[in-house]
mmCIF file of C-alpha atoms in Angstrom:
data_model
loop_
_atom_site.group_PDB
_atom_site.id
_atom_site.type_symbol
_atom_site.label_atom_id
_atom_site.label_comp_id
_atom_site.label_asym_id
_atom_site.label_seq_id
_atom_site.Cartn_x
_atom_site.Cartn_y
_atom_site.Cartn_z
ATOM 1 C CA MET U 1 -22.557 3.067 -22.547
ATOM 2 C CA ALA U 2 -26.235 3.836 -22.979
ATOM 3 C CA ARG U 3 -27.278 6.836 -25.025
ATOM 4 C CA GLN U 4 -27.809 9.955 -22.946
ATOM 5 C CA GLY U 5 -31.471 10.956 -22.672
ATOM 6 C CA TYR U 6 -32.168 14.562 -23.552
ATOM 7 C CA THR U 7 -34.470 15.385 -20.654
ATOM 8 C CA LYS U 8 -34.468 17.859 -17.807
ATOM 9 C CA THR U 9 -33.749 14.980 -15.432
ATOM 10 C CA ALA U 10 -30.665 14.024 -17.441
ATOM 11 C CA LEU U 11 -29.629 17.689 -17.483
ATOM 12 C CA LYS U 12 -29.914 17.905 -13.691
ATOM 13 C CA ARG U 13 -27.956 14.670 -13.261
ATOM 14 C CA GLU U 14 -25.171 15.958 -15.518
ATOM 15 C CA ARG U 15 -25.056 19.316 -13.711
ATOM 16 C CA ASP U 16 -24.839 17.516 -10.355
ATOM 17 C CA ASP U 17 -22.016 15.316 -11.660
ATOM 18 C CA LEU U 18 -20.163 18.346 -13.002
ATOM 19 C CA ALA U 19 -20.502 20.150 -9.659
ATOM 20 C CA LEU U 20 -19.208 17.030 -7.892
ATOM 21 C CA TYR U 21 -16.198 16.749 -10.233
ATOM 22 C CA ARG U 22 -15.365 20.415 -9.754
ATOM 23 C CA ARG U 23 -15.631 20.043 -5.985
ATOM 24 C CA PHE U 24 -13.269 17.038 -5.823
ATOM 25 C CA LEU U 25 -10.687 18.256 -8.324
ATOM 26 C CA PRO U 26 -9.036 20.898 -6.071
ATOM 27 C CA SER U 27 -8.608 18.472 -3.157
ATOM 28 C CA LEU U 28 -7.142 15.816 -5.465
ATOM 29 C CA ASP U 29 -4.795 18.363 -6.991
ATOM 30 C CA LEU U 30 -3.729 19.565 -3.536
ATOM 31 C CA LYS U 31 -3.000 15.981 -2.481
ATOM 32 C CA ARG U 32 -0.977 15.519 -5.680
ATOM 33 C CA GLN U 33 1.032 18.644 -4.872
ATOM 34 C CA HIS U 34 1.735 17.337 -1.358
ATOM 35 C CA PHE U 35 2.971 14.046 -2.798
ATOM 36 C CA GLN U 36 5.103 15.935 -5.299
ATOM 37 C CA ALA U 37 6.710 17.869 -2.432
ATOM 38 C CA ALA U 38 7.205 14.629 -0.476
ATOM 39 C CA VAL U 39 8.912 13.031 -3.501
ATOM 40 C CA GLU U 40 11.257 16.026 -3.768
ATOM 41 C CA ARG U 41 12.086 15.878 -0.032
ATOM 42 C CA GLU U 42 12.756 12.152 -0.302
ATOM 43 C CA ARG U 43 15.022 12.690 -3.321
ATOM 44 C CA GLN U 44 17.000 15.347 -1.434
ATOM 45 C CA GLN U 45 17.410 13.102 1.622
ATOM 46 C CA LEU U 46 18.477 10.233 -0.615
ATOM 47 C CA ALA U 47 21.051 12.416 -2.379
ATOM 48 C CA GLU U 48 22.452 13.575 0.979
ATOM 49 C CA LEU U 49 22.646 10.005 2.269
ATOM 50 C CA GLU U 50 24.359 8.776 -0.891
ATOM 51 C CA ALA U 51 26.856 11.658 -0.720
ATOM 52 C CA GLY U 52 27.572 10.817 2.934
ATOM 53 C CA ARG U 53 27.923 7.155 2.062
ATOM 54 C CA GLN U 54 30.385 7.954 -0.726
ATOM 55 C CA ALA U 55 32.404 10.154 1.646
ATOM 56 C CA MET U 56 32.530 7.310 4.178
ATOM 57 C CA LEU U 57 33.603 4.854 1.478
ATOM 58 C CA ASP U 58 36.395 7.213 0.441
ATOM 59 C CA GLU U 59 37.491 7.495 4.065
ATOM 60 C CA ALA U 60 37.277 3.713 4.531
ATOM 61 C CA ALA U 61 39.598 3.188 1.567
ATOM 62 C CA GLU U 62 42.415 4.424 3.809
ATOM 63 C CA TRP U 63 41.514 1.803 6.433
ATOM 64 C CA LEU U 64 41.573 -0.956 3.842
ATOM 65 C CA GLY U 65 45.176 -0.117 3.004
ATOM 66 C CA LEU U 66 46.081 -0.472 6.672
ATOM 67 C CA LEU U 67 44.289 -3.833 6.845
ATOM 68 C CA ALA U 68 46.253 -5.159 3.902
ATOM 69 C CA ALA U 69 49.548 -3.844 5.260
ATOM 70 C CA ASP U 70 49.044 -5.503 8.660
ATOM 71 C CA GLY U 71 47.679 -8.756 7.172
ATOM 72 C CA ILE U 72 44.407 -8.552 9.110
ATOM 73 C CA ASP U 73 41.295 -10.315 7.774
ATOM 74 C CA GLY U 74 38.678 -7.542 7.572
ATOM 75 C CA ARG U 75 35.753 -9.793 6.785
ATOM 76 C CA ASP U 76 33.050 -9.980 9.413
ATOM 77 C CA ILE U 77 34.531 -7.239 11.571
ATOM 78 C CA VAL U 78 30.986 -5.886 11.816
ATOM 79 C CA ARG U 79 27.714 -7.684 11.045
ATOM 80 C CA ILE U 80 24.134 -6.510 11.142
ATOM 81 C CA ALA U 81 22.421 -8.138 14.108
ATOM 82 C CA ASP U 82 18.948 -6.638 13.751
ATOM 83 C CA ILE U 83 17.045 -4.015 11.812
ATOM 84 C CA ALA U 84 13.911 -2.595 13.426
ATOM 85 C CA GLY U 85 11.512 -0.801 11.178
ATOM 86 C CA GLY U 86 8.010 0.532 11.306
ATOM 87 C CA ARG U 87 5.412 2.176 9.132
ATOM 88 C CA GLU U 88 4.510 5.806 8.628
ATOM 89 C CA ASN U 89 1.247 6.957 7.096
ATOM 90 C CA LEU U 90 1.835 9.914 4.813
ATOM 91 C CA LEU U 91 -1.353 11.153 3.145
ATOM 92 C CA GLY U 92 -2.701 7.612 3.026
ATOM 93 C CA ALA U 93 0.496 5.984 1.779
ATOM 94 C CA GLU U 94 2.199 3.456 4.042
ATOM 95 C CA LEU U 95 5.936 4.183 4.063
ATOM 96 C CA PRO U 96 8.663 2.120 5.732
ATOM 97 C CA VAL U 97 10.561 3.847 8.531
ATOM 98 C CA LEU U 98 13.937 2.773 9.832
ATOM 99 C CA GLU U 99 13.844 2.826 13.628
ATOM 100 C CA GLU U 100 16.977 1.040 14.799
ATOM 101 C CA ILE U 101 19.962 -0.920 13.539
ATOM 102 C CA ARG U 102 21.981 -3.141 15.854
ATOM 103 C CA PHE U 103 25.420 -4.369 14.932
ATOM 104 C CA GLU U 104 27.549 -7.283 16.118
ATOM 105 C CA ARG U 105 31.275 -6.753 16.263
ATOM 106 C CA SER U 106 33.667 -9.619 15.890
ATOM 107 C CA ASP U 107 35.828 -10.303 18.902
ATOM 108 C CA TYR U 108 39.345 -9.049 18.581
ATOM 109 C CA SER U 109 41.958 -8.589 21.205
ATOM 110 C CA LEU U 110 42.368 -4.969 22.177
ATOM 111 C CA LEU U 111 45.999 -5.671 23.073
ATOM 112 C CA ASP U 112 46.871 -7.451 19.815
ATOM 113 C CA ALA U 113 44.834 -5.251 17.450
ATOM 114 C CA PRO U 114 46.369 -2.108 16.032
ATOM 115 C CA LEU U 115 45.271 1.242 17.457
ATOM 116 C CA TRP U 116 43.333 2.139 14.348
ATOM 117 C CA MET U 117 41.085 -0.980 14.589
ATOM 118 C CA ASP U 118 38.382 0.836 16.602
ATOM 119 C CA GLY U 119 38.227 3.539 13.950
ATOM 120 C CA LEU U 120 37.852 0.904 11.258
ATOM 121 C CA VAL U 121 35.003 -0.778 13.156
ATOM 122 C CA LEU U 122 33.181 2.534 13.600
ATOM 123 C CA ALA U 123 33.645 3.373 9.909
ATOM 124 C CA ALA U 124 32.334 -0.063 8.883
ATOM 125 C CA GLU U 125 29.266 0.380 11.104
ATOM 126 C CA GLU U 126 28.607 3.816 9.624
ATOM 127 C CA ILE U 127 28.893 2.505 6.061
ATOM 128 C CA LEU U 128 26.485 -0.349 6.811
ATOM 129 C CA ARG U 129 24.063 2.063 8.501
ATOM 130 C CA LEU U 130 24.159 4.379 5.489
ATOM 131 C CA ASP U 131 23.650 1.425 3.103
ATOM 132 C CA ILE U 132 20.511 0.396 4.991
ATOM 133 C CA GLU U 133 19.200 3.972 5.187
ATOM 134 C CA VAL U 134 19.733 4.420 1.433
ATOM 135 C CA GLU U 135 17.804 1.206 0.786
ATOM 136 C CA PHE U 136 14.913 2.353 3.018
ATOM 137 C CA HIS U 137 14.785 5.733 1.285
ATOM 138 C CA HIS U 138 14.788 4.053 -2.140
ATOM 139 C CA ARG U 139 11.737 2.024 -1.050
ATOM 140 C CA ARG U 140 10.018 5.143 0.313
ATOM 141 C CA LEU U 141 10.723 7.031 -2.909
ATOM 142 C CA ALA U 142 9.315 4.200 -5.048
ATOM 143 C CA ILE U 143 6.085 4.140 -3.015
ATOM 144 C CA LEU U 144 5.738 7.932 -3.146
ATOM 145 C CA GLN U 145 6.347 8.010 -6.895
ATOM 146 C CA LYS U 146 3.732 5.305 -7.447
ATOM 147 C CA GLU U 147 1.187 7.241 -5.384
ATOM 148 C CA LEU U 148 2.074 10.440 -7.247
ATOM 149 C CA THR U 149 1.505 8.682 -10.583
ATOM 150 C CA VAL U 150 -1.928 7.429 -9.481
ATOM 151 C CA LEU U 151 -2.934 10.867 -8.205
ATOM 152 C CA THR U 152 -1.733 12.547 -11.379
ATOM 153 C CA GLN U 153 -3.820 10.107 -13.421
ATOM 154 C CA ARG U 154 -6.884 10.865 -11.284
ATOM 155 C CA VAL U 155 -6.394 14.619 -11.567
ATOM 156 C CA ASN U 156 -6.028 14.267 -15.338
ATOM 157 C CA LEU U 157 -9.141 12.066 -15.473
ATOM 158 C CA PHE U 158 -11.209 14.726 -13.739
ATOM 159 C CA ASP U 159 -9.590 17.715 -15.451
ATOM 160 C CA LYS U 160 -9.213 16.412 -18.996
ATOM 161 C CA VAL U 161 -11.958 13.794 -19.338
ATOM 162 C CA LEU U 162 -14.864 13.926 -16.888
ATOM 163 C CA ILE U 163 -15.321 17.701 -16.572
ATOM 164 C CA PRO U 164 -15.080 18.425 -20.329
ATOM 165 C CA LYS U 165 -17.358 15.467 -21.116
ATOM 166 C CA ALA U 166 -19.984 16.595 -18.585
ATOM 167 C CA SER U 167 -19.793 20.186 -19.890
ATOM 168 C CA SER U 168 -20.201 18.971 -23.466
ATOM 169 C CA THR U 169 -23.145 16.752 -22.522
ATOM 170 C CA ILE U 170 -24.819 19.660 -20.704
ATOM 171 C CA ARG U 171 -24.410 21.865 -23.808
ATOM 172 C CA ARG U 172 -25.908 19.155 -26.048
ATOM 173 C CA ILE U 173 -28.853 18.597 -23.705
ATOM 174 C CA ASN U 174 -29.460 22.363 -23.482
ATOM 175 C CA ILE U 175 -29.453 22.608 -27.285
ATOM 176 C CA VAL U 176 -31.880 19.692 -27.660
ATOM 177 C CA LEU U 177 -34.170 21.012 -24.905
ATOM 178 C CA GLY U 178 -34.069 24.497 -26.447
ATOM 179 C CA ASP U 179 -34.953 23.057 -29.857
ATOM 180 C CA GLN U 180 -37.807 21.062 -28.288
ATOM 181 C CA GLU U 181 -39.146 24.194 -26.569
ATOM 182 C CA ARG U 182 -38.989 26.211 -29.793
ATOM 183 C CA THR U 183 -40.692 23.364 -31.662
ATOM 184 C CA ALA U 184 -43.404 23.239 -28.989
ATOM 185 C CA VAL U 185 -43.947 27.019 -29.229
ATOM 186 C CA VAL U 186 -44.139 26.842 -33.030
ATOM 187 C CA ARG U 187 -46.629 23.948 -32.831
ATOM 188 C CA ALA U 188 -48.717 25.846 -30.308
ATOM 189 C CA LYS U 189 -48.768 28.911 -32.571
ATOM 190 C CA ILE U 190 -49.693 26.775 -35.588
ATOM 191 C CA ALA U 191 -52.430 25.035 -33.604
ATOM 192 C CA LYS U 192 -53.738 28.366 -32.338
ATOM 193 C CA LYS U 193 -53.716 29.798 -35.849
ATOM 194 C CA ARG U 194 -55.592 26.740 -37.176
ATOM 195 C CA GLY U 195 -58.064 27.081 -34.328
ATOM 196 C CA GLU U 196 -58.728 30.703 -35.242
ATOM 197 C CA ASP U 197 -59.322 29.880 -38.899
#
């Protein structure tokens, strides 16, 4: 980096930069706070989904015992046919959004299947739906955390590097300019005194 000139032009440029940094810092910090709140909301939703998923898995454990007792093959009772997703723009970050999940059920005879088979199918669909939602929310959380990290770095850059550096440079330039003015006044007085002699 080139050496800073100690002129009034350099002083004005530094003051303008400092004013610009101070103007942008609050908006960056506000955006960081919004992302922080979004990360917290996403974490809460993820925790709720994972708790619901665990509850469904505990409930499904009962169904698995019935499957084993009746000798029914539980594989492929329900399959994911299609997942429709979109994008949501949150403060400039593109987040995935789960719009729809379609399932395919295997064909089974309603007359031959036990009465609890429909309950098992519904439980399996719910577990798959929760698995997919948890995955989507993990992706959303990762994106939000990355954006939060970048914003935090920018806020720190302005707050801890650029603003203090500009303030320090302004102080140095003011000192040099003040010294130059005092030197000029002293020279003028010496020249005037010599002229009078």
